[in-house]
XYZ file of C-alpha atoms in Angstrom:
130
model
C 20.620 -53.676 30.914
C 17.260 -52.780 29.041
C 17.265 -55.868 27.188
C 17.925 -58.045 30.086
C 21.028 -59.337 28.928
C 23.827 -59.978 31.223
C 27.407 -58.329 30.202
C 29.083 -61.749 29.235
C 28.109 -65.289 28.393
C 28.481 -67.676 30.464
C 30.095 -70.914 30.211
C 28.268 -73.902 30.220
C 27.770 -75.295 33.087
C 29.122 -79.157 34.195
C 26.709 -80.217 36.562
C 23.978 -82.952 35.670
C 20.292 -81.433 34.390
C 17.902 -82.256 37.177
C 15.222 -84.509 36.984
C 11.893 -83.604 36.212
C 8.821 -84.538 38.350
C 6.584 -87.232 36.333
C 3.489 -85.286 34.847
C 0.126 -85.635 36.576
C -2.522 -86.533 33.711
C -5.942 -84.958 35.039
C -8.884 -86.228 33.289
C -11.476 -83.251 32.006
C -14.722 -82.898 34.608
C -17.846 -82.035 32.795
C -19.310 -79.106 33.137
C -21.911 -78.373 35.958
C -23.766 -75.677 34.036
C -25.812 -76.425 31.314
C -27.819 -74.097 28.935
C -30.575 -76.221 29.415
C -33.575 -74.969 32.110
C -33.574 -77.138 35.275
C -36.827 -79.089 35.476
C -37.375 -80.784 38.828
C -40.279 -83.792 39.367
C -42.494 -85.546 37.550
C -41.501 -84.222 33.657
C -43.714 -87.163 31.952
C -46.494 -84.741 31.113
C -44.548 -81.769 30.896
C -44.364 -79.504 27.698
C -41.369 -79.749 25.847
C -39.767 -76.088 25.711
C -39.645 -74.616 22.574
C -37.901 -71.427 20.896
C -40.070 -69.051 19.480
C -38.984 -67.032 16.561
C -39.510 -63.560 16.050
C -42.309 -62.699 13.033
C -40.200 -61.517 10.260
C -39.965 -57.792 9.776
C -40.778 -56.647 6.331
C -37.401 -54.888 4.979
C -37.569 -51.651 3.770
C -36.724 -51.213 0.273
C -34.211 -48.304 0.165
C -33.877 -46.679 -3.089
C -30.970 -46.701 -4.718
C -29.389 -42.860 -4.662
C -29.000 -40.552 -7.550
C -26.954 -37.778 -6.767
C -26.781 -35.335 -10.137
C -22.931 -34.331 -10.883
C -23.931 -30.743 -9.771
C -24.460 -32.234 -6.016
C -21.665 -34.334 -5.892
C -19.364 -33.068 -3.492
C -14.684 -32.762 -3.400
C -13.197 -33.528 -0.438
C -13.183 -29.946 0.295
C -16.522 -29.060 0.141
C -17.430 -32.894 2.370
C -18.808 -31.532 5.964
C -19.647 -33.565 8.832
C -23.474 -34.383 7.714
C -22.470 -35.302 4.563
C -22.282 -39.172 3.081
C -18.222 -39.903 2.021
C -19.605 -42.883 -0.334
C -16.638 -42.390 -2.813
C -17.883 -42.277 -6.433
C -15.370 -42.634 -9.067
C -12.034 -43.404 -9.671
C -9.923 -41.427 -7.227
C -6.976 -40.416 -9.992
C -9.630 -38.956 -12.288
C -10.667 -35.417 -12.055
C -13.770 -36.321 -12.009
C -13.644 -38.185 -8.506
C -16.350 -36.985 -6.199
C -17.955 -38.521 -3.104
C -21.654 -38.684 -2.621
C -22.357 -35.981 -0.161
C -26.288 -36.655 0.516
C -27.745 -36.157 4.389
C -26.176 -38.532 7.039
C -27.000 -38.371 10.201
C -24.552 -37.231 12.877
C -23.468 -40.191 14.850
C -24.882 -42.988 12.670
C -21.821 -43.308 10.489
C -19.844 -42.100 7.355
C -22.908 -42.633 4.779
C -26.116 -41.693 3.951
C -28.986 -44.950 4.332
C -28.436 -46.548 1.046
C -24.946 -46.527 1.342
C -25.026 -47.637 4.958
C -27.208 -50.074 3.799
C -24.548 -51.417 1.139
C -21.277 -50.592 3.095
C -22.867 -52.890 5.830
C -24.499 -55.699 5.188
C -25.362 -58.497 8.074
C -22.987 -61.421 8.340
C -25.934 -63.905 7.050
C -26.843 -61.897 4.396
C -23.110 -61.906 2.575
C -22.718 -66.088 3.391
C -26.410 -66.461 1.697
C -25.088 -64.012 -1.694
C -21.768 -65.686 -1.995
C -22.023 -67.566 -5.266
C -20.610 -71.688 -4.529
């Protein structure tokens, strides 16, 4: 049967349930990696090792875009290259999408709206009003 079922239930059977073996309790081992770099001999003089950050890189200040209503684009005009940053309320008639330069294989959008569709993870935690 496809469901694995048998035809007919069965009865339930008389004989006793057998007894189960007595669990084993294991205790956890630690861990024989570590993250840590293996040091070997005398580490009395030796220089603690330290994480070096990365120089911040200056962020580029993407202007905002202003597409005039004359370049805004319908969903039948939208091509490949085009940015599909919806602008607009979607029942109106008015309802266009942004339709600037985006470049093939780098997404739906154009930079700005990459840039706002996709902000890092650290970025939205540190804007999140408490």
């Amino acid at each position: 049967h496809r469901l694995g079922l048998s035809g007919r239930a069965k009865a339930p059977s008389q004989a006793a349930p057998r007894p189960r073996p007595a669990k084993t309790i294991r205790t956890p081992t630690p861990s024989p990696r570590s993250h840590a770099p293996i040091m070997r001999g005398n580490l009395a003089f030796a220089l603690a090792p330290r994480m070096m950050e990365a120089p911040p890189q200056p962020k580029a200040q993407l202007e905002e875009v202003v597409i005039p209503m004359s370049e805004r684009v319908t969903i039948m005009e939208l091509r490949e290259s085009m940015c599909r940053w919806p602008l607009g309320d979607p029942a109106s008639p008015d309802f266009r999408y942004c339709g600037a330069d985006s470049p093939i294989g780098e997404g739906p959008y154009c930079k700005y709206h990459a840039r706002v569709a996709y902000q890092p993870a650290q970025d939205r935690r540190r804007a999140r009003p408490r």
